Coordinates of N, CA, C and O in Angstrom, one line a residue:
X458 N 0.5 -1.1 -0.3 CA 0.2 0.2 0.5 C 0.8 1.2 0.0 O 0.7 1.8 -1.2
X459 N 2.4 1.4 1.3 CA 2.6 2.7 1.1 C 3.9 2.6 -0.2 O 3.8 3.8 -0.4
X460 N 3.9 1.3 -1.3 CA 4.3 1.5 -1.8 C 4.0 2.4 -3.2 O 4.2 3.1 -4.0
X461 N 2.1 2.2 -3.4 CA 1.2 2.2 -4.2 C 1.1 3.8 -3.9 O 1.1 4.8 -4.7
X462 N 1.4 4.8 -2.8 CA 1.8 6.0 -2.5 C 2.4 6.8 -3.1 O 2.7 7.4 -3.7
X463 N 3.7 5.9 -2.6 CA 4.8 6.8 -2.9 C 5.8 6.8 -3.4 O 6.5 7.9 -4.4
X464 N 5.6 5.7 -4.5 CA 6.5 4.9 -5.9 C 5.9 6.4 -6.9 O 6.6 7.0 -7.4
X465 N 4.8 6.7 -6.8 CA 4.2 7.7 -8.1 C 4.9 9.3 -7.7 O 5.2 10.1 -8.8
X466 N 4.5 9.4 -6.5 CA 4.9 11.0 -5.4 C 6.9 10.9 -6.0 O 7.2 11.8 -6.3
X467 N 7.4 10.0 -5.6 CA 8.7 9.6 -6.0 C 9.4 9.7 -7.3 O 9.9 10.3 -8.1
X468 N 8.6 9.3 -8.2 CA 8.3 9.4 -9.9 C 8.5 11.1 -10.0 O 8.9 11.4 -11.2
X469 N 7.0 11.8 -9.8 CA 7.0 13.1 -9.9 C 8.0 13.7 -9.8 O 8.5 14.4 -10.8
X470 N 8.6 13.8 -8.5 CA 10.0 14.6 -7.9 C 11.4 13.9 -9.3 O 11.6 15.1 -9.4
X471 N 11.2 13.0 -9.3 CA 12.2 13.0 -10.6 C 12.3 13.1 -11.8 O 13.3 13.8 -12.3
X472 N 11.1 13.1 -11.9 CA 11.1 13.8 -13.7 C 11.0 15.4 -13.8 O 11.9 16.2 -14.9
X473 N 10.4 15.9 -12.7 CA 10.5 17.3 -12.6 C 11.7 18.2 -12.1 O 12.0 19.2 -12.6
X474 N 12.1 17.3 -11.5 CA 13.7 17.4 -11.1 C 14.9 18.0 -12.3 O 15.0 17.1 -13.1
X475 N 15.4 19.0 -12.3 CA 16.1 19.5 -13.2 C 18.1 19.6 -12.6 O 18.0 20.6 -10.8
X476 N 19.2 18.7 -13.3 CA 20.3 19.3 -12.3 C 20.9 20.6 -12.1 O 20.3 21.2 -13.2
X477 N 21.3 21.1 -11.2 CA 21.3 22.0 -10.8 C 22.9 22.8 -11.4 O 23.0 23.7 -11.6
X478 N 23.5 21.8 -11.7 CA 24.5 22.0 -12.9 C 24.7 22.3 -14.2 O 25.2 21.8 -14.6
X479 N 23.4 22.1 -14.8 CA 23.3 22.0 -16.2 C 23.1 23.6 -16.4 O 23.0 24.3 -15.8
X480 N 23.0 23.8 -17.7 CA 22.2 24.9 -18.4 C 21.6 25.0 -19.6 O 22.0 25.7 -20.7
X481 N 20.5 23.6 -19.3 CA 19.5 23.7 -20.2 C 18.5 23.4 -20.5 O 18.0 23.4 -18.9
X482 N 17.3 24.3 -20.8 CA 15.9 23.7 -20.5 C 15.3 23.1 -21.4 O 15.6 23.8 -23.0
X483 N 14.3 21.7 -21.8 CA 14.1 21.1 -22.6 C 14.9 21.0 -23.5 O 14.2 21.1 -25.0
X484 N 15.9 21.3 -23.3 CA 17.2 21.0 -24.1 C 17.0 21.9 -25.3 O 18.3 22.2 -26.4
X485 N 17.2 23.3 -24.4 CA 17.9 24.7 -25.7 C 18.7 25.2 -24.7 O 18.3 25.5 -23.0
X486 N 19.5 24.5 -25.4 CA 20.9 24.8 -24.2 C 21.5 26.4 -24.7 O 22.0 26.9 -25.7
X487 N 22.2 27.3 -23.9 CA 22.8 28.4 -23.7 C 24.7 27.8 -24.7 O 24.8 26.8 -24.5
X488 N 24.7 28.6 -25.7 CA 25.4 28.6 -26.6 C 24.9 28.5 -27.9 O 25.5 28.0 -29.3
X489 N 23.5 27.8 -27.8 CA 23.2 27.5 -29.2 C 23.0 28.4 -30.0 O 22.4 29.3 -30.0
X490 N 22.8 28.5 -31.5 CA 22.3 29.3 -32.8 C 21.1 29.9 -32.7 O 19.7 28.8 -32.3
X491 N 21.0 30.9 -33.1 CA 19.4 30.6 -33.3 C 18.5 30.0 -34.5 O 17.4 29.5 -34.3
X492 N 19.8 29.8 -35.3 CA 19.3 28.2 -36.0 C 18.7 27.2 -35.9 O 17.5 26.6 -35.5
X493 N 20.0 26.9 -34.4 CA 19.7 25.3 -33.8 C 18.5 25.3 -32.8 O 17.2 24.9 -32.9
X494 N 18.3 26.8 -32.4 CA 17.2 26.6 -31.1 C 15.6 26.8 -31.9 O 14.2 26.5 -31.6
X495 N 15.7 27.5 -33.2 CA 14.9 26.9 -33.9 C 14.2 26.1 -34.8 O 13.4 25.5 -34.3
X496 N 15.4 25.2 -34.6 CA 15.0 23.9 -35.5 C 14.1 22.4 -34.2 O 13.6 22.4 -34.7
X497 N 14.7 23.0 -33.0 CA 14.6 22.3 -31.8 C 13.4 22.9 -31.4 O 12.3 21.9 -31.1
X498 N 12.8 23.9 -31.2 CA 11.6 24.2 -31.2 C 10.2 23.8 -32.0 O 9.1 23.7 -31.7
X499 N 10.3 23.5 -33.8 CA 9.9 23.4 -34.5 C 9.8 22.0 -34.1 O 8.5 21.4 -34.4
X500 N 10.7 20.7 -33.8 CA 10.3 19.8 -33.6 C 10.0 19.7 -32.3 O 9.2 18.5 -32.3
X501 N 9.8 20.1 -31.3 CA 9.2 20.4 -30.2 C 7.6 20.8 -30.3 O 7.1 20.8 -29.3
X502 N 7.0 21.5 -31.9 CA 5.9 21.9 -31.3 C 5.6 23.3 -30.5 O 4.5 23.3 -31.0
X503 N 7.1 23.9 -30.8 CA 7.1 25.5 -30.0 C 6.8 26.3 -31.0 O 7.1 26.0 -32.4
X504 N 6.3 27.5 -30.7 CA 5.6 28.7 -31.7 C 6.3 30.2 -31.3 O 6.3 30.2 -29.9
X505 N 7.5 30.4 -31.9 CA 8.2 32.1 -30.9 C 6.9 33.0 -30.8 O 6.2 33.3 -31.7
X506 N 6.9 34.0 -29.8 CA 6.4 34.5 -29.7 C 6.9 35.9 -30.4 O 7.9 35.5 -31.4
X507 N 6.4 37.2 -30.8 CA 7.2 38.5 -31.2 C 8.4 38.7 -30.5 O 8.4 38.5 -29.6
X508 N 9.4 39.2 -31.1 CA 10.6 39.3 -30.5 C 10.5 40.6 -29.4 O 9.8 41.4 -29.6
X509 N 11.3 40.6 -28.4 CA 11.0 41.4 -26.8 C 12.3 42.1 -27.7 O 13.6 41.2 -26.6
X510 N 12.5 43.2 -28.0 CA 13.9 44.0 -27.8 C 14.4 44.7 -26.9 O 13.4 45.1 -26.1
X511 N 15.6 44.3 -26.0 CA 15.6 44.8 -25.0 C 17.9 45.3 -24.8 O 18.2 44.3 -24.7
X512 N 17.3 46.4 -26.0 CA 19.3 46.8 -26.1 C 19.5 46.5 -27.0 O 18.9 45.6 -28.1
X513 N 20.8 47.0 -27.4 CA 21.4 47.2 -29.3 C 20.9 45.4 -29.9 O 20.4 45.1 -30.7
X514 N 21.6 44.3 -29.1 CA 21.8 43.0 -29.5 C 20.9 42.2 -29.0 O 21.0 40.8 -29.1
X515 N 19.9 42.6 -27.5 CA 19.9 41.3 -26.7 C 18.4 41.2 -27.2 O 17.1 42.4 -27.3
X516 N 17.8 40.1 -27.2 CA 16.5 39.8 -27.9 C 15.4 38.6 -26.9 O 16.7 37.3 -27.2
X517 N 14.5 38.6 -26.7 CA 13.7 37.5 -26.1 C 12.4 37.2 -26.6 O 12.2 37.7 -27.8
X518 N 12.2 36.1 -26.5 CA 11.3 35.0 -26.9 C 9.8 34.4 -26.2 O 11.3 33.6 -25.3
X519 N 9.3 34.2 -25.9 CA 8.5 33.0 -25.0 C 8.1 31.9 -26.2 O 7.7 32.4 -27.3
X520 N 8.4 31.0 -26.1 CA 8.0 29.6 -27.1 C 6.8 29.2 -26.3 O 6.2 28.3 -25.1
X521 N 5.3 29.8 -27.2 CA 4.3 29.2 -26.8 C 3.8 27.6 -27.0 O 4.9 26.6 -27.8
X522 N 2.8 27.1 -26.5 CA 2.5 25.8 -26.1 C 3.4 25.3 -25.0 O 3.9 24.1 -25.4
X523 N 3.7 26.0 -23.9 CA 4.1 25.8 -23.0 C 5.8 25.3 -23.2 O 6.3 24.5 -21.9
X524 N 6.7 26.0 -23.7 CA 8.1 26.3 -24.1 C 8.1 26.9 -23.0 O 7.8 27.7 -22.5
X525 N 10.0 26.6 -23.1 CA 10.7 27.6 -21.7 C 10.5 29.6 -22.6 O 10.5 29.6 -24.0
X526 N 11.3 30.1 -22.1 CA 11.6 31.8 -22.6 C 13.6 31.6 -22.7 O 13.7 31.3 -22.5
X527 N 13.1 32.0 -23.9 CA 14.6 32.0 -24.8 C 14.9 33.7 -25.1 O 14.6 34.4 -25.4
X528 N 16.3 34.0 -24.7 CA 16.9 35.1 -24.7 C 18.5 35.3 -26.0 O 19.1 34.4 -25.4
X529 N 18.5 36.2 -27.0 CA 19.9 35.6 -27.6 C 20.2 36.9 -27.4 O 20.0 38.0 -27.5
X530 N 21.3 36.6 -27.6 CA 22.4 38.0 -27.9 C 23.4 37.9 -28.9 O 23.7 36.6 -29.6
X531 N 23.0 38.4 -30.0 CA 22.9 38.8 -31.3 C 22.4 37.2 -32.0 O 20.7 37.3 -31.5
X532 N 23.2 36.4 -32.3 CA 23.1 34.7 -32.5 C 22.6 33.8 -31.7 O 22.7 32.4 -32.0
X533 N 23.2 34.1 -30.5 CA 23.7 33.3 -29.6 C 22.9 33.3 -28.5 O 22.3 34.0 -27.8
X534 N 22.5 32.2 -28.3 CA 21.3 31.9 -26.8 C 22.1 31.5 -25.8 O 23.2 31.5 -25.2
X535 N 21.6 32.8 -25.3 CA 22.0 33.6 -24.0 C 21.6 33.3 -23.0 O 22.0 33.2 -21.3
X536 N 20.4 33.2 -22.8 CA 19.5 33.1 -21.6 C 18.0 31.7 -21.6 O 18.2 32.4 -22.8
X537 N 18.1 31.3 -20.9 CA 16.4 30.0 -21.1 C 16.6 30.3 -19.6 O 17.1 29.8 -18.4
X538 N 14.5 30.1 -19.5 CA 14.2 29.5 -18.6 C 12.8 28.8 -18.2 O 12.0 29.0 -19.6
X539 N 12.5 28.2 -17.2 CA 11.0 27.8 -17.1 C 10.2 28.5 -16.1 O 10.9 28.3 -15.2
X540 N 9.4 28.7 -16.6 CA 8.3 29.2 -15.2 C 7.1 27.6 -14.8 O 6.9 27.5 -16.1
X541 N 7.0 27.0 -14.3 CA 5.2 26.3 -14.0 C 4.8 26.1 -12.6 O 5.0 25.9 -11.6
X542 N 3.6 26.1 -12.7 CA 2.7 26.3 -11.7 C 3.4 24.8 -9.9 O 4.2 23.9 -10.8
X543 N 4.0 25.3 -9.0 CA 4.2 24.4 -7.9 C 3.6 24.4 -6.8 O 2.8 24.9 -7.0
X544 N 4.7 23.8 -6.0 CA 4.7 24.4 -4.6 C 5.4 24.6 -3.3 O 6.8 24.2 -4.5
X545 N 5.2 24.6 -2.6 CA 6.5 24.7 -1.4 C 7.6 23.4 -1.3 O 8.5 23.7 -1.0
X546 N 7.0 22.5 -1.5 CA 7.5 21.1 -1.2 C 8.1 21.1 -2.6 O 9.7 20.8 -2.1
X547 N 7.7 21.2 -3.8 CA 8.4 20.7 -4.7 C 10.1 21.7 -5.0 O 11.6 21.8 -5.1
X548 N 10.2 23.0 -4.5 CA 10.8 24.2 -4.1 C 11.7 24.0 -3.0 O 13.1 23.7 -4.2
X549 N 11.4 23.4 -2.0 CA 12.4 23.2 -0.9 C 13.3 22.0 -0.8 O 14.1 21.8 -1.7
X550 N 12.2 21.4 -2.0 CA 13.7 20.1 -2.7 C 14.4 20.0 -3.5 O 15.4 20.2 -3.0
X551 N 13.8 21.2 -4.5 CA 14.8 21.7 -5.4 C 15.6 22.5 -4.9 O 17.3 22.2 -5.6
X552 N 15.5 23.8 -4.0 CA 17.2 24.0 -3.4 C 17.7 22.8 -2.9 O 19.4 23.7 -2.8
X553 N 16.7 22.4 -1.8 CA 17.8 21.2 -1.5 C 19.3 20.8 -2.3 O 20.2 20.7 -1.7
X554 N 18.7 20.4 -3.3 CA 19.6 19.8 -4.4 C 20.4 20.1 -4.8 O 21.3 20.3 -5.3
X555 N 20.0 21.7 -5.4 CA 20.8 22.9 -5.9 C 21.9 23.0 -5.2 O 22.8 23.5 -5.5
X556 N 21.3 23.0 -3.8 CA 22.2 23.8 -2.8 C 23.6 22.5 -2.6 O 24.9 23.3 -2.1
X557 N 23.0 21.5 -2.7 CA 24.1 20.4 -2.2 C 25.3 20.3 -3.4 O 26.0 20.1 -3.1
X558 N 24.4 20.8 -4.6 CA 25.4 20.6 -5.2 C 26.3 21.7 -5.8 O 27.1 21.5 -6.0
X559 N 25.9 22.7 -5.8 CA 26.8 24.4 -5.7 C 27.1 24.9 -5.0 O 27.8 25.3 -5.3
X560 N 26.5 24.6 -3.3 CA 27.7 25.1 -2.3 C 26.2 26.7 -2.1 O 24.8 26.7 -3.1
X561 N 26.2 27.1 -0.9 CA 25.5 28.6 -0.5 C 25.1 29.8 -1.9 O 26.0 29.7 -2.6
X562 N 24.1 29.6 -1.9 CA 23.6 31.0 -3.0 C 23.2 32.1 -2.6 O 23.4 32.7 -1.3
X563 N 23.3 33.5 -3.5 CA 22.5 34.6 -2.9 C 21.2 34.0 -3.0 O 20.6 33.4 -3.8
X564 N 20.8 35.1 -2.0 CA 19.2 34.9 -1.7 C 18.5 36.7 -2.2 O 19.7 37.6 -1.6
X565 N 17.6 36.5 -2.8 CA 16.8 37.6 -3.4 C 15.5 37.4 -2.6 O 14.7 36.5 -2.9
X566 N 14.9 38.4 -2.2 CA 13.7 38.4 -2.2 C 12.9 39.9 -1.7 O 13.6 40.4 -1.8
X567 N 11.6 39.8 -2.7 CA 11.3 41.1 -3.2 C 9.6 41.1 -3.1 O 8.9 39.6 -3.3
X568 N 9.3 42.3 -2.8 CA 7.5 42.0 -2.5 C 6.7 43.3 -3.7 O 7.8 44.3 -2.9
X569 N 6.6 43.4 -4.7 CA 5.9 44.8 -5.9 C 4.6 44.8 -6.0 O 3.8 43.2 -5.2
X570 N 3.8 45.4 -6.4 CA 2.6 45.4 -6.1 C 2.6 46.2 -8.6 O 2.7 46.6 -8.7
X571 N 1.5 44.6 -8.7 CA 0.8 44.7 -10.2 C -0.2 45.1 -10.1 O -0.6 43.9 -10.0
X572 N -1.0 45.9 -10.7 CA -2.4 46.3 -10.6 C -3.1 46.2 -9.5 O -4.7 45.3 -9.5
X573 N -2.6 46.2 -8.2 CA -3.3 46.2 -7.4 C -2.9 45.2 -6.6 O -3.2 44.6 -4.8
X574 N -2.6 44.4 -6.9 CA -2.2 42.8 -6.3 C -0.6 42.1 -5.9 O 0.4 42.7 -6.6
X575 N -0.3 42.0 -4.9 CA 0.9 42.1 -4.5 C 2.3 40.6 -5.6 O 1.0 39.7 -6.1
X576 N 2.9 40.7 -6.0 CA 3.6 39.8 -6.4 C 5.3 39.4 -5.4 O 6.3 40.6 -5.5
X577 N 5.2 38.3 -5.2 CA 6.0 38.4 -4.4 C 6.8 37.2 -4.3 O 6.4 36.1 -5.2
X578 N 7.8 37.5 -4.5 CA 8.7 36.7 -5.1 C 10.4 36.1 -3.7 O 10.7 37.1 -3.5
X579 N 10.8 34.9 -4.1 CA 11.8 34.3 -3.0 C 13.3 33.4 -4.0 O 12.9 32.8 -5.4
X580 N 14.7 34.3 -4.2 CA 14.7 33.4 -5.5 C 16.7 33.2 -5.1 O 16.9 33.9 -3.9
X581 N 17.0 32.3 -5.4 CA 18.2 31.6 -5.3 C 19.0 31.9 -5.9 O 18.5 31.6 -7.4
X582 N 20.3 32.4 -6.9 CA 21.3 32.0 -7.3 C 22.7 32.1 -7.4 O 23.6 32.1 -6.1
X583 N 23.5 30.9 -8.1 CA 25.0 30.9 -8.0 C 25.7 31.3 -9.3 O 25.0 31.0 -10.8
X584 N 26.7 31.9 -8.8 CA 27.7 32.5 -10.5 C 28.8 31.5 -10.3 O 29.7 31.5 -9.6
X585 N 28.5 30.5 -11.4 CA 29.7 29.4 -11.5 C 31.0 29.8 -11.8 O 31.1 31.2 -12.9
X586 N 32.4 29.4 -11.9 CA 32.9 29.7 -12.2 C 33.0 28.9 -13.8 O 34.1 29.7 -14.9
X587 N 31.8 28.1 -14.4 CA 31.5 27.8 -15.5 C 31.3 29.6 -16.3 O 30.5 28.6 -17.8
X588 N 31.0 30.4 -15.4 CA 30.6 32.2 -16.6 C 29.0 31.2 -16.5 O 28.4 32.0 -17.5
X589 N 28.2 30.5 -16.2 CA 27.1 30.2 -15.9 C 26.1 30.9 -14.7 O 26.9 30.3 -13.4
X590 N 25.7 31.5 -14.6 CA 24.4 31.9 -14.1 C 23.2 31.2 -13.7 O 22.8 30.3 -14.4
X591 N 23.1 30.3 -12.3 CA 22.1 29.6 -11.9 C 21.1 30.6 -11.1 O 21.4 30.2 -10.2
X592 N 19.6 29.6 -11.4 CA 18.8 30.6 -10.6 C 17.5 29.7 -10.4 O 17.0 29.3 -11.3
X593 N 17.0 29.8 -9.4 CA 15.5 29.0 -9.0 C 15.1 30.3 -8.3 O 15.5 30.2 -7.4
X594 N 13.8 30.2 -8.9 CA 12.4 30.9 -7.8 C 11.4 30.8 -7.6 O 11.2 29.7 -8.7
X595 N 11.1 31.5 -6.6 CA 9.6 30.9 -6.2 C 8.9 32.0 -5.7 O 9.3 33.0 -5.1
X596 N 7.7 31.9 -7.0 CA 6.3 33.3 -7.1 C 5.1 33.0 -7.1 O 5.0 32.2 -7.6
X597 N 4.7 34.0 -6.3 CA 2.9 34.4 -6.5 C 2.8 35.7 -6.5 O 3.8 36.4 -6.4
X598 N 1.9 35.2 -7.4 CA 0.7 37.0 -8.2 C -0.3 36.6 -7.2 O -0.7 35.6 -7.5
X599 N -0.7 37.9 -6.4 CA -1.8 37.5 -6.3 C -2.3 36.8 -5.5 O -1.9 35.7 -4.7
X600 N -3.1 36.2 -5.7 CA -4.0 34.8 -5.6 C -4.1 33.9 -6.2 O -4.6 32.5 -6.2
X601 N -3.3 34.2 -8.0 CA -2.7 32.6 -8.6 C -2.2 32.1 -7.9 O -1.7 31.5 -7.1
X602 N -1.8 30.4 -8.6 CA -1.2 29.9 -8.0 C 0.2 29.4 -7.6 O 1.0 30.4 -8.9
X603 N 1.2 29.3 -7.1 CA 2.3 29.6 -7.3 C 3.2 29.0 -7.9 O 2.9 28.0 -8.1
X604 N 4.5 29.9 -8.6 CA 5.0 29.5 -9.6 C 6.5 29.2 -9.1 O 7.5 29.6 -8.3
X605 N 7.4 27.5 -9.9 CA 9.3 28.3 -9.4 C 9.5 27.9 -10.9 O 9.2 27.4 -12.3
X606 N 10.6 29.0 -10.3 CA 11.5 29.2 -12.0 C 12.6 28.5 -12.0 O 13.5 28.9 -10.7
X607 N 13.0 28.7 -13.1 CA 14.9 28.2 -13.2 C 14.9 28.1 -14.3 O 14.6 28.7 -15.7
X608 N 16.2 28.9 -14.2 CA 17.0 29.5 -15.5 C 18.1 30.0 -14.7 O 18.8 29.8 -14.6
X609 N 19.1 30.0 -16.8 CA 20.5 29.9 -16.2 C 21.1 30.9 -17.7 O 19.6 31.0 -18.6
X610 N 21.9 31.6 -17.4 CA 22.2 32.2 -18.7 C 23.7 32.9 -17.9 O 24.4 32.1 -17.1
X611 N 24.6 33.3 -19.0 CA 25.8 33.8 -19.6 C 26.2 34.6 -18.3 O 25.0 35.6 -18.3
X612 N 27.2 34.8 -17.4 CA 27.5 35.6 -16.3 C 27.6 37.0 -17.3 O 27.7 38.2 -17.5
X613 N 29.4 36.9 -17.5 CA 29.7 37.6 -18.8 C 29.4 37.4 -20.1 O 30.0 36.2 -20.9
X614 N 28.9 37.9 -21.0 CA 28.2 38.3 -22.2 C 28.6 39.7 -22.8 O 27.8 40.5 -22.0
X615 N 27.9 39.8 -24.1 CA 28.7 41.5 -24.6 C 27.3 42.1 -24.4 O 27.3 43.2 -24.3
X616 N 26.1 41.1 -24.4 CA 24.8 42.1 -24.0 C 24.5 42.1 -22.3 O 23.5 43.3 -22.2
X617 N 25.0 41.5 -21.9 CA 24.6 41.8 -20.8 C 25.8 42.1 -19.7 O 26.0 41.7 -18.2
X618 N 27.3 42.5 -20.1 CA 28.0 43.0 -19.2 C 27.8 44.0 -18.0 O 27.2 44.6 -18.6
X619 N 28.0 44.0 -17.5 CA 27.9 44.4 -15.7 C 26.8 43.5 -15.0 O 26.7 44.1 -13.9
X620 N 25.9 42.5 -16.0 CA 25.1 42.1 -15.1 C 25.1 41.2 -14.7 O 26.5 40.7 -14.2
X621 N 23.8 40.8 -13.1 CA 24.7 39.5 -12.1 C 23.7 38.8 -12.0 O 22.5 38.7 -11.6

């Protein structure tokens, strides 16, 4: 009986866990060209949103049909992330795994208001010696379902010089 209850829960955690040392989400890997990312998106059935420009060479996209968000510096995939419905149990488990693998993170917490509703965020980031920033966040907007976000991005790159 206990096996029947705990095995599906264990399987869900194993499938949802993303290794802390990774630098890709759903196959979208830092350093890919725009052409490689477009081909992968086509294979997975994702559609690119309209480009969101922020800076001379920085362009971001949301991949529709439940894909990740991707940002390019010129033609190079330089940041990738995903948010999904979550809960405190999953977040605490993922944070513990990442901390065990990467060491102590930097903590960031904030609460802002958008359209009269609170947007509360607690996030942890690691600045790796491999030039990759890894971040895990838990956030909630108003009374919507809590979300967990995982993201990877280059620390030093022409489009984000000075960013941490």
